């Protein structure tokens, strides 16, 4: 069976371009750009808890040795940890550390929810354009019907 006969380029263009355009119009360029960036980061290196734990252990050891007042903040591989430990040492408060952590957590959740909403809109719109593409493809069939071989 020739599978290329199942794909009609104009119909596929209607489905793909229509879904993309409708998603951009419904969600906006900013959300779509953010979603594409989030999708692009899926293949990147994930958070390394062991390495981060080792980096934090050095900072904790220095705080134990020098005390919180004389400790200098370290720069970690993760900017969120830099900000959180900077808040702890700069403000001399565990509450500041927890507040910085909650702010980062909220920002990550907001960014994830933004991408999920955009993808949900695309998933909701795709079947509509799939039906439109199918109807266009069916309208292109020969009026004599399909020849049986």
PDB file of C-alpha atoms in Angstrom:
ATOM      1  CA  UNK A   1       0.000   0.000   0.000  1.00  0.00           C
ATOM      2  CA  UNK A   2       1.304   3.419  -0.952  1.00  0.00           C
ATOM      3  CA  UNK A   3       1.103   5.517   2.226  1.00  0.00           C
ATOM      4  CA  UNK A   4       1.866   8.750   0.380  1.00  0.00           C
ATOM      5  CA  UNK A   5      -1.595   8.520  -1.143  1.00  0.00           C
ATOM      6  CA  UNK A   6      -3.010   9.032   2.340  1.00  0.00           C
ATOM      7  CA  UNK A   7      -1.346  12.425   2.771  1.00  0.00           C
ATOM      8  CA  UNK A   8      -2.728  15.416   0.920  1.00  0.00           C
ATOM      9  CA  UNK A   9      -0.335  18.379   1.168  1.00  0.00           C
ATOM     10  CA  UNK A  10      -2.958  21.154   1.047  1.00  0.00           C
ATOM     11  CA  UNK A  11      -5.034  19.402   3.699  1.00  0.00           C
ATOM     12  CA  UNK A  12      -1.992  18.856   5.909  1.00  0.00           C
ATOM     13  CA  UNK A  13      -1.132  22.541   5.496  1.00  0.00           C
ATOM     14  CA  UNK A  14      -4.649  23.504   6.569  1.00  0.00           C
ATOM     15  CA  UNK A  15      -4.341  21.354   9.683  1.00  0.00           C
ATOM     16  CA  UNK A  16      -0.818  22.471  10.661  1.00  0.00           C
ATOM     17  CA  UNK A  17      -0.952  26.128   9.699  1.00  0.00           C
ATOM     18  CA  UNK A  18      -4.547  26.546  10.839  1.00  0.00           C
ATOM     19  CA  UNK A  19      -3.832  25.093  14.265  1.00  0.00           C
ATOM     20  CA  UNK A  20      -0.696  27.193  14.609  1.00  0.00           C
ATOM     21  CA  UNK A  21      -2.373  30.425  13.510  1.00  0.00           C
ATOM     22  CA  UNK A  22      -5.458  29.865  15.674  1.00  0.00           C
ATOM     23  CA  UNK A  23      -3.266  29.085  18.698  1.00  0.00           C
ATOM     24  CA  UNK A  24      -1.231  32.264  18.179  1.00  0.00           C
ATOM     25  CA  UNK A  25      -4.399  34.308  17.784  1.00  0.00           C
ATOM     26  CA  UNK A  26      -6.002  32.787  20.865  1.00  0.00           C
ATOM     27  CA  UNK A  27      -2.960  32.769  23.158  1.00  0.00           C
ATOM     28  CA  UNK A  28      -0.810  35.583  21.800  1.00  0.00           C
ATOM     29  CA  UNK A  29       2.770  35.759  20.579  1.00  0.00           C
ATOM     30  CA  UNK A  30       4.235  35.994  24.074  1.00  0.00           C
ATOM     31  CA  UNK A  31       2.665  32.780  25.346  1.00  0.00           C
ATOM     32  CA  UNK A  32       3.518  30.931  22.128  1.00  0.00           C
ATOM     33  CA  UNK A  33       7.144  32.112  22.231  1.00  0.00           C
ATOM     34  CA  UNK A  34       7.357  31.115  25.893  1.00  0.00           C
ATOM     35  CA  UNK A  35       5.899  27.676  25.109  1.00  0.00           C
ATOM     36  CA  UNK A  36       8.354  27.085  22.265  1.00  0.00           C
ATOM     37  CA  UNK A  37      11.225  28.033  24.573  1.00  0.00           C
ATOM     38  CA  UNK A  38       9.927  25.633  27.227  1.00  0.00           C
ATOM     39  CA  UNK A  39       9.612  22.848  24.661  1.00  0.00           C
ATOM     40  CA  UNK A  40      13.148  23.572  23.459  1.00  0.00           C
ATOM     41  CA  UNK A  41      14.480  23.077  26.980  1.00  0.00           C
ATOM     42  CA  UNK A  42      13.000  19.610  27.344  1.00  0.00           C
ATOM     43  CA  UNK A  43      16.130  17.962  25.982  1.00  0.00           C
ATOM     44  CA  UNK A  44      18.556  19.958  28.111  1.00  0.00           C
ATOM     45  CA  UNK A  45      20.315  18.771  31.226  1.00  0.00           C
ATOM     46  CA  UNK A  46      17.996  18.393  34.182  1.00  0.00           C
ATOM     47  CA  UNK A  47      18.524  19.629  37.731  1.00  0.00           C
ATOM     48  CA  UNK A  48      21.370  17.743  39.432  1.00  0.00           C
ATOM     49  CA  UNK A  49      20.380  17.384  43.069  1.00  0.00           C
ATOM     50  CA  UNK A  50      23.608  15.648  44.133  1.00  0.00           C
ATOM     51  CA  UNK A  51      25.871  18.350  42.688  1.00  0.00           C
ATOM     52  CA  UNK A  52      23.728  21.118  44.157  1.00  0.00           C
ATOM     53  CA  UNK A  53      23.695  19.388  47.547  1.00  0.00           C
ATOM     54  CA  UNK A  54      27.506  19.239  47.454  1.00  0.00           C
ATOM     55  CA  UNK A  55      27.745  22.946  46.596  1.00  0.00           C
ATOM     56  CA  UNK A  56      25.344  23.868  49.393  1.00  0.00           C
ATOM     57  CA  UNK A  57      27.292  21.704  51.849  1.00  0.00           C
ATOM     58  CA  UNK A  58      30.358  23.900  51.298  1.00  0.00           C
ATOM     59  CA  UNK A  59      28.278  27.031  51.983  1.00  0.00           C
ATOM     60  CA  UNK A  60      26.747  25.485  55.125  1.00  0.00           C
ATOM     61  CA  UNK A  61      30.186  24.445  56.396  1.00  0.00           C
ATOM     62  CA  UNK A  62      31.490  28.001  55.970  1.00  0.00           C
ATOM     63  CA  UNK A  63      28.456  29.392  57.804  1.00  0.00           C
ATOM     64  CA  UNK A  64      29.127  26.956  60.656  1.00  0.00           C
ATOM     65  CA  UNK A  65      32.801  27.986  60.788  1.00  0.00           C
ATOM     66  CA  UNK A  66      32.488  31.744  60.317  1.00  0.00           C
ATOM     67  CA  UNK A  67      28.937  32.350  61.463  1.00  0.00           C
ATOM     68  CA  UNK A  68      26.136  33.833  59.439  1.00  0.00           C
ATOM     69  CA  UNK A  69      27.338  37.416  59.902  1.00  0.00           C
ATOM     70  CA  UNK A  70      30.790  36.846  58.331  1.00  0.00           C
ATOM     71  CA  UNK A  71      29.798  34.283  55.683  1.00  0.00           C
ATOM     72  CA  UNK A  72      30.101  35.247  52.040  1.00  0.00           C
ATOM     73  CA  UNK A  73      27.532  33.952  49.542  1.00  0.00           C
ATOM     74  CA  UNK A  74      28.761  31.369  47.034  1.00  0.00           C
ATOM     75  CA  UNK A  75      27.859  31.355  43.380  1.00  0.00           C
ATOM     76  CA  UNK A  76      26.244  28.079  42.424  1.00  0.00           C
ATOM     77  CA  UNK A  77      25.523  26.641  38.999  1.00  0.00           C
ATOM     78  CA  UNK A  78      21.878  27.549  39.638  1.00  0.00           C
ATOM     79  CA  UNK A  79      20.883  31.226  39.822  1.00  0.00           C
ATOM     80  CA  UNK A  80      17.914  30.416  42.053  1.00  0.00           C
ATOM     81  CA  UNK A  81      20.243  29.006  44.704  1.00  0.00           C
ATOM     82  CA  UNK A  82      22.485  32.049  44.316  1.00  0.00           C
ATOM     83  CA  UNK A  83      19.555  34.327  45.065  1.00  0.00           C
ATOM     84  CA  UNK A  84      18.210  32.213  47.927  1.00  0.00           C
ATOM     85  CA  UNK A  85      21.534  31.869  49.735  1.00  0.00           C
ATOM     86  CA  UNK A  86      22.257  35.530  49.008  1.00  0.00           C
ATOM     87  CA  UNK A  87      18.973  36.406  50.725  1.00  0.00           C
ATOM     88  CA  UNK A  88      19.834  34.196  53.703  1.00  0.00           C
ATOM     89  CA  UNK A  89      23.285  35.700  54.163  1.00  0.00           C
ATOM     90  CA  UNK A  90      22.412  39.264  53.130  1.00  0.00           C
ATOM     91  CA  UNK A  91      19.362  39.566  55.358  1.00  0.00           C
ATOM     92  CA  UNK A  92      20.578  37.132  58.028  1.00  0.00           C
ATOM     93  CA  UNK A  93      17.191  35.468  58.003  1.00  0.00           C
ATOM     94  CA  UNK A  94      15.873  32.009  57.239  1.00  0.00           C
ATOM     95  CA  UNK A  95      12.573  33.714  56.423  1.00  0.00           C
ATOM     96  CA  UNK A  96      14.289  35.570  53.572  1.00  0.00           C
ATOM     97  CA  UNK A  97      15.634  32.253  52.265  1.00  0.00           C
ATOM     98  CA  UNK A  98      12.167  30.716  52.376  1.00  0.00           C
ATOM     99  CA  UNK A  99      10.596  33.766  50.726  1.00  0.00           C
ATOM    100  CA  UNK A 100      13.146  33.631  47.888  1.00  0.00           C
ATOM    101  CA  UNK A 101      12.434  29.921  47.465  1.00  0.00           C
ATOM    102  CA  UNK A 102       8.665  30.521  47.341  1.00  0.00           C
ATOM    103  CA  UNK A 103       9.108  33.294  44.744  1.00  0.00           C
ATOM    104  CA  UNK A 104      11.136  30.997  42.495  1.00  0.00           C
ATOM    105  CA  UNK A 105       8.665  28.176  42.977  1.00  0.00           C
ATOM    106  CA  UNK A 106       5.760  30.460  42.051  1.00  0.00           C
ATOM    107  CA  UNK A 107       7.595  31.722  38.944  1.00  0.00           C
ATOM    108  CA  UNK A 108       8.378  28.167  37.778  1.00  0.00           C
ATOM    109  CA  UNK A 109       4.772  27.081  38.303  1.00  0.00           C
ATOM    110  CA  UNK A 110       3.440  30.165  36.507  1.00  0.00           C
ATOM    111  CA  UNK A 111       5.759  29.512  33.558  1.00  0.00           C
ATOM    112  CA  UNK A 112       4.748  25.842  33.409  1.00  0.00           C
ATOM    113  CA  UNK A 113       1.056  26.671  33.614  1.00  0.00           C
ATOM    114  CA  UNK A 114       1.446  29.249  30.849  1.00  0.00           C
ATOM    115  CA  UNK A 115       3.003  26.657  28.528  1.00  0.00           C
ATOM    116  CA  UNK A 116       0.412  24.028  29.467  1.00  0.00           C
ATOM    117  CA  UNK A 117      -2.467  26.427  28.716  1.00  0.00           C
ATOM    118  CA  UNK A 118      -1.000  27.226  25.301  1.00  0.00           C
ATOM    119  CA  UNK A 119      -0.524  23.550  24.439  1.00  0.00           C
ATOM    120  CA  UNK A 120      -4.041  22.787  25.680  1.00  0.00           C
ATOM    121  CA  UNK A 121      -5.413  25.462  23.351  1.00  0.00           C
ATOM    122  CA  UNK A 122      -3.509  23.942  20.425  1.00  0.00           C
ATOM    123  CA  UNK A 123      -4.808  20.480  21.331  1.00  0.00           C
ATOM    124  CA  UNK A 124      -8.348  21.834  21.469  1.00  0.00           C
ATOM    125  CA  UNK A 125      -8.049  23.575  18.099  1.00  0.00           C
ATOM    126  CA  UNK A 126      -6.256  20.802  16.178  1.00  0.00           C
ATOM    127  CA  UNK A 127      -9.307  18.522  15.716  1.00  0.00           C
ATOM    128  CA  UNK A 128     -11.296  21.404  14.227  1.00  0.00           C
ATOM    129  CA  UNK A 129      -8.636  21.991  11.600  1.00  0.00           C
ATOM    130  CA  UNK A 130      -8.214  18.233  11.169  1.00  0.00           C
ATOM    131  CA  UNK A 131     -11.869  18.029  10.194  1.00  0.00           C
ATOM    132  CA  UNK A 132     -11.471  20.989   7.827  1.00  0.00           C
ATOM    133  CA  UNK A 133      -8.428  19.326   6.228  1.00  0.00           C
ATOM    134  CA  UNK A 134     -10.330  16.068   5.857  1.00  0.00           C
ATOM    135  CA  UNK A 135     -13.235  17.821   4.159  1.00  0.00           C
ATOM    136  CA  UNK A 136     -10.888  19.604   1.745  1.00  0.00           C
ATOM    137  CA  UNK A 137      -9.163  16.306   0.974  1.00  0.00           C
ATOM    138  CA  UNK A 138     -12.490  14.564   0.365  1.00  0.00           C
ATOM    139  CA  UNK A 139     -13.590  17.362  -1.931  1.00  0.00           C
ATOM    140  CA  UNK A 140     -10.530  16.689  -4.080  1.00  0.00           C
ATOM    141  CA  UNK A 141     -11.513  13.077  -4.798  1.00  0.00           C
ATOM    142  CA  UNK A 142     -12.393  12.348  -8.427  1.00  0.00           C
ATOM    143  CA  UNK A 143     -16.082  12.415  -9.155  1.00  0.00           C
ATOM    144  CA  UNK A 144     -15.853   8.935 -10.703  1.00  0.00           C
ATOM    145  CA  UNK A 145     -14.733   7.479  -7.392  1.00  0.00           C
ATOM    146  CA  UNK A 146     -11.597   5.658  -6.404  1.00  0.00           C
ATOM    147  CA  UNK A 147     -10.330   3.041  -8.841  1.00  0.00           C
ATOM    148  CA  UNK A 148      -9.928  -0.403  -7.309  1.00  0.00           C
ATOM    149  CA  UNK A 149      -6.801  -2.188  -8.357  1.00  0.00           C
TER     150      UNK A 149
END
